[in-house]
Amino acid sequence: MSRLDSFLRRIEAQRDCLKHAAELVAKIAGPIIELGLGNGRTYDHLRVLFPTREVFAFDRRMAADPASAPDPTHLVLGDFRDTVPGALTRIGAPAALAHCDFGSGRPESNAILAAWLSLALPPIIARGGLVVSDQELSDPRLTPLPAPPGVEAGRYFLYRRA
Ligand SMILES: C[S@@+](CC[C@H](N)C(=O)[O-])C[C@H]1O[C@@H](n2cnc3c(N)ncnc32)[C@H](O)[C@@H]1O
């Protein structure tokens, strides 16, 4: 598969998983969080999927396109290791959905951060809430869910907070 095809499949999987997650959390109260604002593409998409909820974006820096930049109240700047543990006071309530999109081209550092977030995320996710992630997570409080139809297993990951 060409790199372009692989990129397209990843982006399609991301969009399909977020749409699926939006349906699954329709009855779960709480804000939405994005770990990895980057250019702001998926943050902007989350704002469209959840027009009535607060959507908070976390990143170590602000590099989003101005059209999809969060306002200062909804932007949490700093390394996840510093911002995630105290996030409840910032986001106000456990999140109904966390979208993790922090992958880089360095598989080893992705795995280290995924292991850390696996432990740090559950306390800030509502019971029954979802985590959708570009990296595989592993924690007994996060129950893996199947990807929606059309998304190849292992391309994107969904978990329900037990
Ligand atoms: C793949 S990009 C996100 C793309 C974005 N979701 C979009 O659709 O435009 C990954 C982002 O995660 C951020 N990131 C990675 N590790 C981080 C960490 N430990 N703390 C804070 N931000 C981190 C990077 O700065 C980068 O902006």
PDB file of C-alpha atoms and ligand atoms in Angstrom:
ATOM      1  CA  MET A   1       0.000   0.000   0.000  1.00  0.00           C
ATOM      2  CA  SER A   2       1.338   3.456  -0.851  1.00  0.00           C
ATOM      3  CA  ARG A   3       1.920   5.993   1.914  1.00  0.00           C
ATOM      4  CA  LEU A   4      -0.909   8.085   0.472  1.00  0.00           C
ATOM      5  CA  ASP A   5      -3.331   5.146   0.679  1.00  0.00           C
ATOM      6  CA  SER A   6      -2.165   4.387   4.211  1.00  0.00           C
ATOM      7  CA  PHE A   7      -2.661   8.049   5.237  1.00  0.00           C
ATOM      8  CA  LEU A   8      -6.151   8.122   3.732  1.00  0.00           C
ATOM      9  CA  ARG A   9      -7.142   4.941   5.550  1.00  0.00           C
ATOM     10  CA  ARG A  10      -5.907   6.343   8.856  1.00  0.00           C
ATOM     11  CA  ILE A  11      -7.826   9.594   8.399  1.00  0.00           C
ATOM     12  CA  GLU A  12     -10.977   7.743   7.342  1.00  0.00           C
ATOM     13  CA  ALA A  13     -10.656   5.443  10.351  1.00  0.00           C
ATOM     14  CA  GLN A  14     -10.252   8.489  12.609  1.00  0.00           C
ATOM     15  CA  ARG A  15     -13.388  10.147  11.203  1.00  0.00           C
ATOM     16  CA  ASP A  16     -15.447   6.919  11.342  1.00  0.00           C
ATOM     17  CA  CYS A  17     -14.354   6.129  14.915  1.00  0.00           C
ATOM     18  CA  LEU A  18     -15.167   9.656  16.135  1.00  0.00           C
ATOM     19  CA  LYS A  19     -18.627   9.504  14.535  1.00  0.00           C
ATOM     20  CA  HIS A  20     -19.230   6.089  16.113  1.00  0.00           C
ATOM     21  CA  ALA A  21     -18.011   7.363  19.500  1.00  0.00           C
ATOM     22  CA  ALA A  22     -20.286  10.423  19.276  1.00  0.00           C
ATOM     23  CA  GLU A  23     -23.274   8.075  18.942  1.00  0.00           C
ATOM     24  CA  LEU A  24     -22.094   5.881  21.817  1.00  0.00           C
ATOM     25  CA  VAL A  25     -21.653   8.766  24.273  1.00  0.00           C
ATOM     26  CA  ALA A  26     -24.877  10.570  23.362  1.00  0.00           C
ATOM     27  CA  LYS A  27     -26.307   9.803  26.815  1.00  0.00           C
ATOM     28  CA  ILE A  28     -23.093  10.232  28.824  1.00  0.00           C
ATOM     29  CA  ALA A  29     -22.749  13.671  30.412  1.00  0.00           C
ATOM     30  CA  GLY A  30     -19.470  15.522  30.344  1.00  0.00           C
ATOM     31  CA  PRO A  31     -17.142  17.583  28.199  1.00  0.00           C
ATOM     32  CA  ILE A  32     -15.029  16.328  25.293  1.00  0.00           C
ATOM     33  CA  ILE A  33     -11.235  16.394  25.389  1.00  0.00           C
ATOM     34  CA  GLU A  34      -8.687  16.198  22.607  1.00  0.00           C
ATOM     35  CA  LEU A  35      -5.145  15.149  23.486  1.00  0.00           C
ATOM     36  CA  GLY A  36      -3.056  16.425  20.579  1.00  0.00           C
ATOM     37  CA  LEU A  37      -4.452  19.633  19.098  1.00  0.00           C
ATOM     38  CA  GLY A  38      -1.796  19.833  16.352  1.00  0.00           C
ATOM     39  CA  ASN A  39      -3.207  21.662  13.354  1.00  0.00           C
ATOM     40  CA  GLY A  40      -6.685  21.570  14.907  1.00  0.00           C
ATOM     41  CA  ARG A  41      -8.356  19.378  12.282  1.00  0.00           C
ATOM     42  CA  THR A  42      -9.858  16.826  14.642  1.00  0.00           C
ATOM     43  CA  TYR A  43     -10.557  19.493  17.290  1.00  0.00           C
ATOM     44  CA  ASP A  44     -12.637  21.327  14.707  1.00  0.00           C
ATOM     45  CA  HIS A  45     -14.368  18.055  13.805  1.00  0.00           C
ATOM     46  CA  LEU A  46     -15.189  17.386  17.459  1.00  0.00           C
ATOM     47  CA  ARG A  47     -16.772  20.828  17.747  1.00  0.00           C
ATOM     48  CA  VAL A  48     -19.014  19.910  14.795  1.00  0.00           C
ATOM     49  CA  LEU A  49     -19.867  16.476  16.244  1.00  0.00           C
ATOM     50  CA  PHE A  50     -20.614  17.952  19.700  1.00  0.00           C
ATOM     51  CA  PRO A  51     -22.143  21.398  19.107  1.00  0.00           C
ATOM     52  CA  THR A  52     -23.687  21.617  22.576  1.00  0.00           C
ATOM     53  CA  ARG A  53     -20.697  20.407  24.631  1.00  0.00           C
ATOM     54  CA  GLU A  54     -17.517  22.038  25.759  1.00  0.00           C
ATOM     55  CA  VAL A  55     -14.499  20.725  23.830  1.00  0.00           C
ATOM     56  CA  PHE A  56     -11.062  21.169  25.424  1.00  0.00           C
ATOM     57  CA  ALA A  57      -7.781  20.694  23.544  1.00  0.00           C
ATOM     58  CA  PHE A  58      -4.474  19.726  25.139  1.00  0.00           C
ATOM     59  CA  ASP A  59      -1.072  20.163  23.506  1.00  0.00           C
ATOM     60  CA  ARG A  60       2.395  21.230  24.446  1.00  0.00           C
ATOM     61  CA  ARG A  61       2.126  24.127  21.988  1.00  0.00           C
ATOM     62  CA  MET A  62      -0.465  26.089  20.082  1.00  0.00           C
ATOM     63  CA  ALA A  63       0.044  25.403  16.371  1.00  0.00           C
ATOM     64  CA  ALA A  64      -3.548  25.153  15.166  1.00  0.00           C
ATOM     65  CA  ASP A  65      -4.888  26.896  12.111  1.00  0.00           C
ATOM     66  CA  PRO A  66      -6.607  30.084  13.328  1.00  0.00           C
ATOM     67  CA  ALA A  67      -9.944  28.774  11.994  1.00  0.00           C
ATOM     68  CA  SER A  68      -9.792  25.843  14.388  1.00  0.00           C
ATOM     69  CA  ALA A  69      -7.971  27.394  17.335  1.00  0.00           C
ATOM     70  CA  PRO A  70      -9.630  26.920  20.742  1.00  0.00           C
ATOM     71  CA  ASP A  71     -10.341  30.021  22.788  1.00  0.00           C
ATOM     72  CA  PRO A  72      -8.045  30.394  25.830  1.00  0.00           C
ATOM     73  CA  THR A  73     -10.611  28.758  28.147  1.00  0.00           C
ATOM     74  CA  HIS A  74     -10.617  25.576  26.069  1.00  0.00           C
ATOM     75  CA  LEU A  75      -6.881  25.342  25.368  1.00  0.00           C
ATOM     76  CA  VAL A  76      -4.683  23.536  27.895  1.00  0.00           C
ATOM     77  CA  LEU A  77      -1.017  24.088  27.071  1.00  0.00           C
ATOM     78  CA  GLY A  78       1.853  22.026  28.417  1.00  0.00           C
ATOM     79  CA  ASP A  79       3.155  18.477  28.376  1.00  0.00           C
ATOM     80  CA  PHE A  80       0.389  15.927  29.011  1.00  0.00           C
ATOM     81  CA  ARG A  81       2.397  14.663  31.970  1.00  0.00           C
ATOM     82  CA  ASP A  82       1.882  18.060  33.610  1.00  0.00           C
ATOM     83  CA  THR A  83      -1.631  18.917  32.402  1.00  0.00           C
ATOM     84  CA  VAL A  84      -3.590  15.634  32.438  1.00  0.00           C
ATOM     85  CA  PRO A  85      -3.279  14.724  36.154  1.00  0.00           C
ATOM     86  CA  GLY A  86      -4.964  17.970  37.307  1.00  0.00           C
ATOM     87  CA  ALA A  87      -7.287  18.300  34.314  1.00  0.00           C
ATOM     88  CA  LEU A  88     -10.558  17.809  36.203  1.00  0.00           C
ATOM     89  CA  THR A  89     -10.337  21.236  37.783  1.00  0.00           C
ATOM     90  CA  ARG A  90      -9.833  22.731  34.313  1.00  0.00           C
ATOM     91  CA  ILE A  91     -12.523  20.788  32.399  1.00  0.00           C
ATOM     92  CA  GLY A  92     -15.049  20.889  35.251  1.00  0.00           C
ATOM     93  CA  ALA A  93     -16.304  17.275  35.142  1.00  0.00           C
ATOM     94  CA  PRO A  94     -15.124  13.853  33.935  1.00  0.00           C
ATOM     95  CA  ALA A  95     -15.027  13.745  30.131  1.00  0.00           C
ATOM     96  CA  ALA A  96     -17.626  11.833  28.131  1.00  0.00           C
ATOM     97  CA  LEU A  97     -15.046  11.304  25.385  1.00  0.00           C
ATOM     98  CA  ALA A  98     -11.289  11.651  25.101  1.00  0.00           C
ATOM     99  CA  HIS A  99      -9.744  11.604  21.656  1.00  0.00           C
ATOM    100  CA  CYS A 100      -6.040  10.813  21.797  1.00  0.00           C
ATOM    101  CA  ASP A 101      -4.130  11.834  18.674  1.00  0.00           C
ATOM    102  CA  PHE A 102      -0.563  12.227  19.871  1.00  0.00           C
ATOM    103  CA  GLY A 103       1.321   9.812  17.629  1.00  0.00           C
ATOM    104  CA  SER A 104       4.611  10.890  16.081  1.00  0.00           C
ATOM    105  CA  GLY A 105       6.911   9.039  13.724  1.00  0.00           C
ATOM    106  CA  ARG A 106       8.734   7.568  16.759  1.00  0.00           C
ATOM    107  CA  PRO A 107       7.096   4.266  17.751  1.00  0.00           C
ATOM    108  CA  GLU A 108       9.176   3.945  20.928  1.00  0.00           C
ATOM    109  CA  SER A 109       8.158   7.319  22.373  1.00  0.00           C
ATOM    110  CA  ASN A 110       4.549   6.727  21.258  1.00  0.00           C
ATOM    111  CA  ALA A 111       4.517   3.499  23.266  1.00  0.00           C
ATOM    112  CA  ILE A 112       5.991   5.161  26.370  1.00  0.00           C
ATOM    113  CA  LEU A 113       3.411   7.965  26.263  1.00  0.00           C
ATOM    114  CA  ALA A 114       0.580   5.502  25.547  1.00  0.00           C
ATOM    115  CA  ALA A 115       1.580   3.479  28.622  1.00  0.00           C
ATOM    116  CA  TRP A 116       1.635   6.626  30.764  1.00  0.00           C
ATOM    117  CA  LEU A 117      -1.735   7.876  29.451  1.00  0.00           C
ATOM    118  CA  SER A 118      -3.287   4.438  29.984  1.00  0.00           C
ATOM    119  CA  LEU A 119      -2.841   5.055  33.719  1.00  0.00           C
ATOM    120  CA  ALA A 120      -3.464   8.810  33.778  1.00  0.00           C
ATOM    121  CA  LEU A 121      -6.619   9.012  31.662  1.00  0.00           C
ATOM    122  CA  PRO A 122      -9.191   6.819  33.461  1.00  0.00           C
ATOM    123  CA  PRO A 123      -9.583   9.181  36.480  1.00  0.00           C
ATOM    124  CA  ILE A 124     -10.694  12.027  34.198  1.00  0.00           C
ATOM    125  CA  ILE A 125     -13.134   9.972  32.047  1.00  0.00           C
ATOM    126  CA  ALA A 126     -16.783   9.530  33.068  1.00  0.00           C
ATOM    127  CA  ARG A 127     -17.931   5.989  33.835  1.00  0.00           C
ATOM    128  CA  GLY A 128     -19.289   4.626  30.560  1.00  0.00           C
ATOM    129  CA  GLY A 129     -17.396   7.320  28.660  1.00  0.00           C
ATOM    130  CA  LEU A 130     -15.120   6.520  25.742  1.00  0.00           C
ATOM    131  CA  VAL A 131     -11.490   6.900  24.792  1.00  0.00           C
ATOM    132  CA  VAL A 132     -10.708   6.886  21.055  1.00  0.00           C
ATOM    133  CA  SER A 133      -7.008   6.681  20.341  1.00  0.00           C
ATOM    134  CA  ASP A 134      -4.504   6.566  17.521  1.00  0.00           C
ATOM    135  CA  GLN A 135      -2.260   4.464  19.803  1.00  0.00           C
ATOM    136  CA  GLU A 136      -3.104   1.251  21.603  1.00  0.00           C
ATOM    137  CA  LEU A 137      -3.769   1.774  25.340  1.00  0.00           C
ATOM    138  CA  SER A 138      -3.860  -0.821  28.060  1.00  0.00           C
ATOM    139  CA  ASP A 139      -5.451  -0.578  31.504  1.00  0.00           C
ATOM    140  CA  PRO A 140      -8.058  -2.726  33.281  1.00  0.00           C
ATOM    141  CA  ARG A 141     -10.322   0.350  33.589  1.00  0.00           C
ATOM    142  CA  LEU A 142     -10.408   0.692  29.781  1.00  0.00           C
ATOM    143  CA  THR A 143     -12.427  -2.043  28.060  1.00  0.00           C
ATOM    144  CA  PRO A 144     -11.552  -2.406  24.360  1.00  0.00           C
ATOM    145  CA  LEU A 145     -14.486  -1.986  21.968  1.00  0.00           C
ATOM    146  CA  PRO A 146     -14.647  -3.165  18.349  1.00  0.00           C
ATOM    147  CA  ALA A 147     -13.986  -0.542  15.693  1.00  0.00           C
ATOM    148  CA  PRO A 148     -17.006   0.434  13.581  1.00  0.00           C
ATOM    149  CA  PRO A 149     -17.641  -1.458  10.328  1.00  0.00           C
ATOM    150  CA  GLY A 150     -15.134  -0.650   7.609  1.00  0.00           C
ATOM    151  CA  VAL A 151     -12.290   0.198  10.017  1.00  0.00           C
ATOM    152  CA  GLU A 152      -9.535  -2.393   9.936  1.00  0.00           C
ATOM    153  CA  ALA A 153      -8.673  -3.857  13.362  1.00  0.00           C
ATOM    154  CA  GLY A 154      -5.555  -2.236  14.827  1.00  0.00           C
ATOM    155  CA  ARG A 155      -5.814   0.972  12.784  1.00  0.00           C
ATOM    156  CA  TYR A 156      -7.603   3.008  15.499  1.00  0.00           C
ATOM    157  CA  PHE A 157      -8.583   2.046  19.043  1.00  0.00           C
ATOM    158  CA  LEU A 158     -11.766   2.472  21.087  1.00  0.00           C
ATOM    159  CA  TYR A 159     -12.204   1.864  24.811  1.00  0.00           C
ATOM    160  CA  ARG A 160     -15.049   2.228  27.267  1.00  0.00           C
ATOM    161  CA  ARG A 161     -14.269   3.482  30.783  1.00  0.00           C
ATOM    162  CA  ALA A 162     -15.453   0.712  33.067  1.00  0.00           C
TER     163      ALA A 162
HETATM  164  C1  LIG B   1      -0.567  14.069  15.237  1.00  0.00           C
HETATM  165  S1  LIG B   1      -0.515  15.650  16.005  1.00  0.00           S
HETATM  166  C2  LIG B   1      -2.228  15.985  16.321  1.00  0.00           C
HETATM  167  C3  LIG B   1      -3.013  16.245  15.066  1.00  0.00           C
HETATM  168  C4  LIG B   1      -4.355  16.902  15.358  1.00  0.00           C
HETATM  169  N1  LIG B   1      -5.233  16.050  16.147  1.00  0.00           N
HETATM  170  C5  LIG B   1      -5.044  17.344  14.092  1.00  0.00           C
HETATM  171  O1  LIG B   1      -6.026  16.689  13.662  1.00  0.00           O
HETATM  172  O2  LIG B   1      -4.602  18.352  13.499  1.00  0.00           O
HETATM  173  C6  LIG B   1       0.099  15.229  17.596  1.00  0.00           C
HETATM  174  C7  LIG B   1       0.149  16.383  18.575  1.00  0.00           C
HETATM  175  O3  LIG B   1       0.384  15.830  19.869  1.00  0.00           O
HETATM  176  C8  LIG B   1       1.207  16.725  20.604  1.00  0.00           C
HETATM  177  N2  LIG B   1       1.902  15.970  21.657  1.00  0.00           N
HETATM  178  C9  LIG B   1       2.595  14.823  21.512  1.00  0.00           C
HETATM  179  N3  LIG B   1       3.095  14.429  22.709  1.00  0.00           N
HETATM  180  C10 LIG B   1       2.718  15.372  23.615  1.00  0.00           C
HETATM  181  C11 LIG B   1       2.936  15.527  25.018  1.00  0.00           C
HETATM  182  N4  LIG B   1       3.670  14.649  25.731  1.00  0.00           N
HETATM  183  N5  LIG B   1       2.386  16.590  25.632  1.00  0.00           N
HETATM  184  C12 LIG B   1       1.665  17.504  24.932  1.00  0.00           C
HETATM  185  N6  LIG B   1       1.421  17.408  23.592  1.00  0.00           N
HETATM  186  C13 LIG B   1       1.945  16.354  22.954  1.00  0.00           C
HETATM  187  C14 LIG B   1       2.156  17.298  19.567  1.00  0.00           C
HETATM  188  O4  LIG B   1       2.655  18.561  19.998  1.00  0.00           O
HETATM  189  C15 LIG B   1       1.280  17.367  18.315  1.00  0.00           C
HETATM  190  O5  LIG B   1       0.737  18.667  18.138  1.00  0.00           O
END
